[in-house]
Amino acid sequence: EAGVTQSPTHLIKTRGQQATLRCSPISGHTSVYWYQQALGLGLQFLLWYDEGEERNRGNFPPRFSGRQFPNYSSELNVNALELEDSALYLCASRIRTGRLYEQYFGPGTRLTVT
Amino acid sequence: QKEVEQDPGPLSVPEGAIVSLNCTYSNSAFQYFMWYRQYSRKGPELLMYTYSSGNKEDGRFTAQVDKSSKYISLFIRDSQPSDSATYLCAIPSGGSYIPTFGRGTSLIVHP
């Protein structure tokens, strides 16, 4: 079974530009989560999509947005890039394990803003 | 005060040592506690999770929760160089079960 995939692996943009990151969940998973992992800050929750709808949003400005497509893949868009947006962006899909939801992470997209 | 606190390390130990990784949390309502392992240039993977207080063992790994102290631990016995990674504690909360992650502790096991 294929895991969560993300593209591109690396992305280099200049300040003020827009970045688009893509994620495909594990087959059969309908939920997609996006996280930002900046150096020294740990994983910060960005967005949660389920069944095509945005279900929850972390404490990030509106220039971070996304969508989920009918095939459950997802896109994260970051507008008006700032230097501090440089980070590893991780996507995860989930499955219920007993009373919990287990998240499966992709390898991430490394975004560098210069 | 952050909801989940974790010392970033790095923690360097010799092969075969017992490793103790720890997190503290602030919300006494938390009930589930998870540990993820993240190798360099990879996404995190779930190692194990526990519910409420007590211990849970899985091979060389033991997760421990002390709700009275709001303190969770992951012990690794007979540590191996392949255990070298960043270990993140995560605590899901609310109806959506979205985990709040600690910053992660970098572990280096040298031969």
PDB file of C-alpha atoms in Angstrom:
ATOM      1  CA  GLU A   1       0.000   0.000   0.000  1.00  0.00           C
ATOM      2  CA  ALA A   2       1.433   3.375  -1.011  1.00  0.00           C
ATOM      3  CA  GLY A   3       1.952   5.879   1.776  1.00  0.00           C
ATOM      4  CA  VAL A   4       1.210   9.574   1.852  1.00  0.00           C
ATOM      5  CA  THR A   5       2.981  11.320  -1.011  1.00  0.00           C
ATOM      6  CA  GLN A   6       3.939  14.970  -1.289  1.00  0.00           C
ATOM      7  CA  SER A   7       5.311  17.089  -4.097  1.00  0.00           C
ATOM      8  CA  PRO A   8       7.575  18.781  -4.750  1.00  0.00           C
ATOM      9  CA  THR A   9      10.335  17.585  -2.414  1.00  0.00           C
ATOM     10  CA  HIS A  10      11.987  20.980  -2.412  1.00  0.00           C
ATOM     11  CA  LEU A  11      10.689  24.388  -3.390  1.00  0.00           C
ATOM     12  CA  ILE A  12      12.647  27.619  -3.551  1.00  0.00           C
ATOM     13  CA  LYS A  13      10.739  30.891  -3.819  1.00  0.00           C
ATOM     14  CA  THR A  14      11.469  34.550  -3.314  1.00  0.00           C
ATOM     15  CA  ARG A  15       9.703  36.785  -0.836  1.00  0.00           C
ATOM     16  CA  GLY A  16       6.303  37.936  -2.042  1.00  0.00           C
ATOM     17  CA  GLN A  17       5.748  34.995  -4.387  1.00  0.00           C
ATOM     18  CA  GLN A  18       3.160  32.245  -4.016  1.00  0.00           C
ATOM     19  CA  ALA A  19       3.885  28.587  -3.275  1.00  0.00           C
ATOM     20  CA  THR A  20       1.695  25.570  -4.007  1.00  0.00           C
ATOM     21  CA  LEU A  21       2.322  22.276  -2.258  1.00  0.00           C
ATOM     22  CA  ARG A  22       0.522  19.029  -3.027  1.00  0.00           C
ATOM     23  CA  CYS A  23      -0.410  15.946  -1.036  1.00  0.00           C
ATOM     24  CA  SER A  24      -2.001  12.598  -1.839  1.00  0.00           C
ATOM     25  CA  PRO A  25      -3.337  10.635   1.151  1.00  0.00           C
ATOM     26  CA  ILE A  26      -3.257   6.904   1.589  1.00  0.00           C
ATOM     27  CA  SER A  27      -5.935   5.236  -0.492  1.00  0.00           C
ATOM     28  CA  GLY A  28      -9.198   5.143   1.448  1.00  0.00           C
ATOM     29  CA  HIS A  29      -8.259   7.969   3.830  1.00  0.00           C
ATOM     30  CA  THR A  30     -10.565  10.956   3.499  1.00  0.00           C
ATOM     31  CA  SER A  31      -8.887  13.347   5.950  1.00  0.00           C
ATOM     32  CA  VAL A  32      -5.778  15.397   5.216  1.00  0.00           C
ATOM     33  CA  TYR A  33      -3.841  17.484   7.716  1.00  0.00           C
ATOM     34  CA  TRP A  34      -1.171  20.074   6.989  1.00  0.00           C
ATOM     35  CA  TYR A  35       1.586  20.985   9.445  1.00  0.00           C
ATOM     36  CA  GLN A  36       4.471  23.420   9.389  1.00  0.00           C
ATOM     37  CA  GLN A  37       7.749  22.281  10.974  1.00  0.00           C
ATOM     38  CA  ALA A  38      10.064  25.246  11.310  1.00  0.00           C
ATOM     39  CA  LEU A  39      13.498  24.874  12.847  1.00  0.00           C
ATOM     40  CA  GLY A  40      13.258  24.811  16.614  1.00  0.00           C
ATOM     41  CA  LEU A  41       9.482  25.210  16.705  1.00  0.00           C
ATOM     42  CA  GLY A  42       8.158  21.686  16.300  1.00  0.00           C
ATOM     43  CA  LEU A  43       5.089  20.745  14.311  1.00  0.00           C
ATOM     44  CA  GLN A  44       2.490  23.476  14.123  1.00  0.00           C
ATOM     45  CA  PHE A  45      -0.995  22.512  12.931  1.00  0.00           C
ATOM     46  CA  LEU A  46      -2.083  24.450   9.844  1.00  0.00           C
ATOM     47  CA  LEU A  47      -5.242  22.998   8.320  1.00  0.00           C
ATOM     48  CA  TRP A  48      -7.500  19.957   8.376  1.00  0.00           C
ATOM     49  CA  TYR A  49      -9.631  18.860   5.433  1.00  0.00           C
ATOM     50  CA  ASP A  50     -12.161  16.073   5.491  1.00  0.00           C
ATOM     51  CA  GLU A  51     -14.548  15.029   2.737  1.00  0.00           C
ATOM     52  CA  GLY A  52     -13.646  18.120   0.736  1.00  0.00           C
ATOM     53  CA  GLU A  53     -14.365  20.610   3.518  1.00  0.00           C
ATOM     54  CA  GLU A  54     -12.056  22.645   5.755  1.00  0.00           C
ATOM     55  CA  ARG A  55     -12.788  21.324   9.270  1.00  0.00           C
ATOM     56  CA  ASN A  56     -10.277  23.170  11.405  1.00  0.00           C
ATOM     57  CA  ARG A  57      -7.562  25.758  11.105  1.00  0.00           C
ATOM     58  CA  GLY A  58      -4.490  26.482  13.204  1.00  0.00           C
ATOM     59  CA  ASN A  59      -3.233  29.879  14.298  1.00  0.00           C
ATOM     60  CA  PHE A  60      -1.901  30.996  10.908  1.00  0.00           C
ATOM     61  CA  PRO A  61      -2.759  34.054   8.792  1.00  0.00           C
ATOM     62  CA  PRO A  62      -5.263  33.811   5.920  1.00  0.00           C
ATOM     63  CA  ARG A  63      -2.478  33.800   3.323  1.00  0.00           C
ATOM     64  CA  PHE A  64      -2.155  30.128   4.226  1.00  0.00           C
ATOM     65  CA  SER A  65      -5.013  28.385   2.480  1.00  0.00           C
ATOM     66  CA  GLY A  66      -5.797  25.166   0.733  1.00  0.00           C
ATOM     67  CA  ARG A  67      -8.361  22.849  -0.649  1.00  0.00           C
ATOM     68  CA  GLN A  68      -9.212  19.200  -0.945  1.00  0.00           C
ATOM     69  CA  PHE A  69     -10.197  17.635  -4.227  1.00  0.00           C
ATOM     70  CA  PRO A  70     -12.885  14.963  -4.885  1.00  0.00           C
ATOM     71  CA  ASN A  71     -10.173  12.268  -4.933  1.00  0.00           C
ATOM     72  CA  TYR A  72      -9.135  13.480  -1.411  1.00  0.00           C
ATOM     73  CA  SER A  73      -5.783  14.829  -2.526  1.00  0.00           C
ATOM     74  CA  SER A  74      -5.021  18.275  -1.197  1.00  0.00           C
ATOM     75  CA  GLU A  75      -3.207  21.457  -2.040  1.00  0.00           C
ATOM     76  CA  LEU A  76      -1.677  24.010   0.317  1.00  0.00           C
ATOM     77  CA  ASN A  77      -1.212  27.530  -0.988  1.00  0.00           C
ATOM     78  CA  VAL A  78       0.937  30.130   0.691  1.00  0.00           C
ATOM     79  CA  ASN A  79       0.566  33.642  -0.694  1.00  0.00           C
ATOM     80  CA  ALA A  80       2.824  36.658  -0.222  1.00  0.00           C
ATOM     81  CA  LEU A  81       5.681  34.506   1.021  1.00  0.00           C
ATOM     82  CA  GLU A  82       7.761  35.787   3.920  1.00  0.00           C
ATOM     83  CA  LEU A  83      11.231  34.657   4.957  1.00  0.00           C
ATOM     84  CA  GLU A  84       9.822  33.034   8.111  1.00  0.00           C
ATOM     85  CA  ASP A  85       7.664  30.744   5.984  1.00  0.00           C
ATOM     86  CA  SER A  86      10.799  28.725   5.273  1.00  0.00           C
ATOM     87  CA  ALA A  87      10.076  25.339   6.826  1.00  0.00           C
ATOM     88  CA  LEU A  88       9.257  21.705   6.208  1.00  0.00           C
ATOM     89  CA  TYR A  89       5.572  21.334   5.343  1.00  0.00           C
ATOM     90  CA  LEU A  90       4.144  17.979   6.278  1.00  0.00           C
ATOM     91  CA  CYS A  91       0.922  16.409   5.152  1.00  0.00           C
ATOM     92  CA  ALA A  92      -0.785  13.565   6.998  1.00  0.00           C
ATOM     93  CA  SER A  93      -3.839  11.390   6.479  1.00  0.00           C
ATOM     94  CA  ARG A  94      -5.523   9.441   9.232  1.00  0.00           C
ATOM     95  CA  ILE A  95      -7.236   6.224  10.168  1.00  0.00           C
ATOM     96  CA  ARG A  96      -9.156   5.351  13.303  1.00  0.00           C
ATOM     97  CA  THR A  97      -7.243   3.050  15.668  1.00  0.00           C
ATOM     98  CA  GLY A  98      -9.425   2.061  18.562  1.00  0.00           C
ATOM     99  CA  ARG A  99     -10.396   5.259  20.341  1.00  0.00           C
ATOM    100  CA  LEU A 100      -7.766   7.335  18.557  1.00  0.00           C
ATOM    101  CA  TYR A 101      -6.976   8.586  15.111  1.00  0.00           C
ATOM    102  CA  GLU A 102      -3.541   7.559  13.881  1.00  0.00           C
ATOM    103  CA  GLN A 103      -1.916   9.989  11.483  1.00  0.00           C
ATOM    104  CA  TYR A 104       0.360   8.836   8.698  1.00  0.00           C
ATOM    105  CA  PHE A 105       2.794  11.487   7.523  1.00  0.00           C
ATOM    106  CA  GLY A 106       4.329  12.099   4.137  1.00  0.00           C
ATOM    107  CA  PRO A 107       8.030  12.957   3.711  1.00  0.00           C
ATOM    108  CA  GLY A 108       7.315  16.670   3.509  1.00  0.00           C
ATOM    109  CA  THR A 109       8.063  19.559   1.176  1.00  0.00           C
ATOM    110  CA  ARG A 110      11.022  21.721   2.132  1.00  0.00           C
ATOM    111  CA  LEU A 111      10.112  25.333   1.306  1.00  0.00           C
ATOM    112  CA  THR A 112      12.903  27.883   1.229  1.00  0.00           C
ATOM    113  CA  VAL A 113      12.031  31.560   0.882  1.00  0.00           C
ATOM    114  CA  THR A 114      14.878  33.878  -0.113  1.00  0.00           C
TER     115      THR A 114
ATOM    116  CA  GLN B   1       3.085  28.378  29.088  1.00  0.00           C
ATOM    117  CA  LYS B   2       2.978  26.104  26.050  1.00  0.00           C
ATOM    118  CA  GLU B   3       0.558  23.180  26.186  1.00  0.00           C
ATOM    119  CA  VAL B   4       3.283  20.607  25.564  1.00  0.00           C
ATOM    120  CA  GLU B   5       6.920  21.182  26.534  1.00  0.00           C
ATOM    121  CA  GLN B   6       9.836  19.036  25.435  1.00  0.00           C
ATOM    122  CA  ASP B   7      13.580  19.535  25.790  1.00  0.00           C
ATOM    123  CA  PRO B   8      15.050  19.664  22.252  1.00  0.00           C
ATOM    124  CA  GLY B   9      18.361  18.086  23.280  1.00  0.00           C
ATOM    125  CA  PRO B  10      20.410  16.770  21.588  1.00  0.00           C
ATOM    126  CA  LEU B  11      20.728  13.751  23.822  1.00  0.00           C
ATOM    127  CA  SER B  12      23.825  11.672  23.046  1.00  0.00           C
ATOM    128  CA  VAL B  13      24.206   8.174  24.536  1.00  0.00           C
ATOM    129  CA  PRO B  14      26.377   5.115  23.909  1.00  0.00           C
ATOM    130  CA  GLU B  15      24.901   2.036  22.264  1.00  0.00           C
ATOM    131  CA  GLY B  16      23.160  -0.194  24.801  1.00  0.00           C
ATOM    132  CA  ALA B  17      22.195   2.633  27.162  1.00  0.00           C
ATOM    133  CA  ILE B  18      18.722   3.138  28.574  1.00  0.00           C
ATOM    134  CA  VAL B  19      17.264   6.350  27.200  1.00  0.00           C
ATOM    135  CA  SER B  20      14.644   8.478  28.914  1.00  0.00           C
ATOM    136  CA  LEU B  21      12.750  11.057  26.876  1.00  0.00           C
ATOM    137  CA  ASN B  22      10.257  13.338  28.583  1.00  0.00           C
ATOM    138  CA  CYS B  23       7.479  15.834  28.048  1.00  0.00           C
ATOM    139  CA  THR B  24       5.366  17.953  30.340  1.00  0.00           C
ATOM    140  CA  TYR B  25       1.903  19.241  29.576  1.00  0.00           C
ATOM    141  CA  SER B  26      -0.378  21.849  31.055  1.00  0.00           C
ATOM    142  CA  ASN B  27      -3.957  20.668  30.438  1.00  0.00           C
ATOM    143  CA  SER B  28      -5.120  18.126  33.010  1.00  0.00           C
ATOM    144  CA  ALA B  29      -7.999  17.114  30.699  1.00  0.00           C
ATOM    145  CA  PHE B  30      -5.637  15.396  28.276  1.00  0.00           C
ATOM    146  CA  GLN B  31      -6.246  11.658  28.200  1.00  0.00           C
ATOM    147  CA  TYR B  32      -4.284  10.260  25.243  1.00  0.00           C
ATOM    148  CA  PHE B  33      -0.547  10.546  24.872  1.00  0.00           C
ATOM    149  CA  MET B  34       1.428   9.650  21.774  1.00  0.00           C
ATOM    150  CA  TRP B  35       5.067   9.311  20.800  1.00  0.00           C
ATOM    151  CA  TYR B  36       6.292   9.805  17.248  1.00  0.00           C
ATOM    152  CA  ARG B  37       9.730   9.118  15.817  1.00  0.00           C
ATOM    153  CA  GLN B  38      11.117  11.219  12.979  1.00  0.00           C
ATOM    154  CA  TYR B  39      14.210  10.236  11.070  1.00  0.00           C
ATOM    155  CA  SER B  40      16.156  12.898   9.218  1.00  0.00           C
ATOM    156  CA  ARG B  41      14.420  13.997   5.993  1.00  0.00           C
ATOM    157  CA  LYS B  42      11.364  11.854   6.766  1.00  0.00           C
ATOM    158  CA  GLY B  43       7.904  12.503   8.150  1.00  0.00           C
ATOM    159  CA  PRO B  44       7.072  11.465  11.723  1.00  0.00           C
ATOM    160  CA  GLU B  45       5.779   7.933  12.358  1.00  0.00           C
ATOM    161  CA  LEU B  46       3.673   6.854  15.311  1.00  0.00           C
ATOM    162  CA  LEU B  47       5.650   4.723  17.778  1.00  0.00           C
ATOM    163  CA  MET B  48       3.054   4.125  20.443  1.00  0.00           C
ATOM    164  CA  TYR B  49       0.269   5.716  22.401  1.00  0.00           C
ATOM    165  CA  THR B  50      -1.175   5.363  25.882  1.00  0.00           C
ATOM    166  CA  TYR B  51      -4.498   6.198  27.440  1.00  0.00           C
ATOM    167  CA  SER B  52      -4.677   7.831  30.872  1.00  0.00           C
ATOM    168  CA  SER B  53      -2.045   6.897  33.441  1.00  0.00           C
ATOM    169  CA  GLY B  54       0.301   3.948  33.678  1.00  0.00           C
ATOM    170  CA  ASN B  55       2.805   2.139  31.501  1.00  0.00           C
ATOM    171  CA  LYS B  56       2.669   0.554  28.077  1.00  0.00           C
ATOM    172  CA  GLU B  57       5.436  -1.628  26.730  1.00  0.00           C
ATOM    173  CA  ASP B  58       6.256  -2.508  23.120  1.00  0.00           C
ATOM    174  CA  GLY B  59       9.511  -4.364  22.639  1.00  0.00           C
ATOM    175  CA  ARG B  60      12.361  -2.128  23.755  1.00  0.00           C
ATOM    176  CA  PHE B  61      10.052   0.860  24.172  1.00  0.00           C
ATOM    177  CA  THR B  62       8.016   1.762  27.253  1.00  0.00           C
ATOM    178  CA  ALA B  63       5.671   4.745  27.446  1.00  0.00           C
ATOM    179  CA  GLN B  64       4.775   6.046  30.875  1.00  0.00           C
ATOM    180  CA  VAL B  65       2.192   8.616  31.937  1.00  0.00           C
ATOM    181  CA  ASP B  66       2.030  10.357  35.300  1.00  0.00           C
ATOM    182  CA  LYS B  67      -1.137  12.435  35.215  1.00  0.00           C
ATOM    183  CA  SER B  68      -0.635  13.772  38.746  1.00  0.00           C
ATOM    184  CA  SER B  69       2.600  15.443  37.612  1.00  0.00           C
ATOM    185  CA  LYS B  70       1.455  16.024  34.002  1.00  0.00           C
ATOM    186  CA  TYR B  71       4.573  14.231  32.878  1.00  0.00           C
ATOM    187  CA  ILE B  72       5.018  11.651  30.139  1.00  0.00           C
ATOM    188  CA  SER B  73       8.099   9.580  29.368  1.00  0.00           C
ATOM    189  CA  LEU B  74       9.402   7.266  26.693  1.00  0.00           C
ATOM    190  CA  PHE B  75      12.069   4.777  27.732  1.00  0.00           C
ATOM    191  CA  ILE B  76      14.245   2.960  25.205  1.00  0.00           C
ATOM    192  CA  ARG B  77      16.128  -0.087  26.471  1.00  0.00           C
ATOM    193  CA  ASP B  78      19.294  -1.401  24.827  1.00  0.00           C
ATOM    194  CA  SER B  79      19.448   1.623  22.545  1.00  0.00           C
ATOM    195  CA  GLN B  80      20.805   1.095  19.035  1.00  0.00           C
ATOM    196  CA  PRO B  81      22.379   3.488  16.523  1.00  0.00           C
ATOM    197  CA  SER B  82      19.238   2.958  14.419  1.00  0.00           C
ATOM    198  CA  ASP B  83      17.255   4.632  17.221  1.00  0.00           C
ATOM    199  CA  SER B  84      19.001   7.911  16.380  1.00  0.00           C
ATOM    200  CA  ALA B  85      16.144  10.211  15.433  1.00  0.00           C
ATOM    201  CA  THR B  86      13.974  12.993  16.785  1.00  0.00           C
ATOM    202  CA  TYR B  87      11.265  11.851  19.191  1.00  0.00           C
ATOM    203  CA  LEU B  88       8.116  13.937  19.470  1.00  0.00           C
ATOM    204  CA  CYS B  89       5.446  13.657  22.088  1.00  0.00           C
ATOM    205  CA  ALA B  90       1.944  14.505  20.906  1.00  0.00           C
ATOM    206  CA  ILE B  91      -1.279  14.958  22.781  1.00  0.00           C
ATOM    207  CA  PRO B  92      -4.591  14.958  20.888  1.00  0.00           C
ATOM    208  CA  SER B  93      -7.290  17.177  22.287  1.00  0.00           C
ATOM    209  CA  GLY B  94     -10.802  18.260  21.574  1.00  0.00           C
ATOM    210  CA  GLY B  95     -13.369  16.464  19.516  1.00  0.00           C
ATOM    211  CA  SER B  96     -11.209  16.615  16.416  1.00  0.00           C
ATOM    212  CA  TYR B  97      -8.293  14.790  18.107  1.00  0.00           C
ATOM    213  CA  ILE B  98      -5.773  17.059  16.440  1.00  0.00           C
ATOM    214  CA  PRO B  99      -2.478  16.452  18.260  1.00  0.00           C
ATOM    215  CA  THR B 100      -0.450  19.210  19.854  1.00  0.00           C
ATOM    216  CA  PHE B 101       3.194  18.288  19.352  1.00  0.00           C
ATOM    217  CA  GLY B 102       6.197  18.938  21.517  1.00  0.00           C
ATOM    218  CA  ARG B 103       9.255  20.441  19.826  1.00  0.00           C
ATOM    219  CA  GLY B 104      10.924  17.019  19.691  1.00  0.00           C
ATOM    220  CA  THR B 105      14.091  15.689  21.326  1.00  0.00           C
ATOM    221  CA  SER B 106      17.013  14.785  19.083  1.00  0.00           C
ATOM    222  CA  LEU B 107      18.554  11.470  20.153  1.00  0.00           C
ATOM    223  CA  ILE B 108      21.982  10.315  19.004  1.00  0.00           C
ATOM    224  CA  VAL B 109      23.075   6.764  19.832  1.00  0.00           C
ATOM    225  CA  HIS B 110      26.749   6.294  19.044  1.00  0.00           C
ATOM    226  CA  PRO B 111      28.364   2.881  18.531  1.00  0.00           C
TER     227      PRO B 111
END
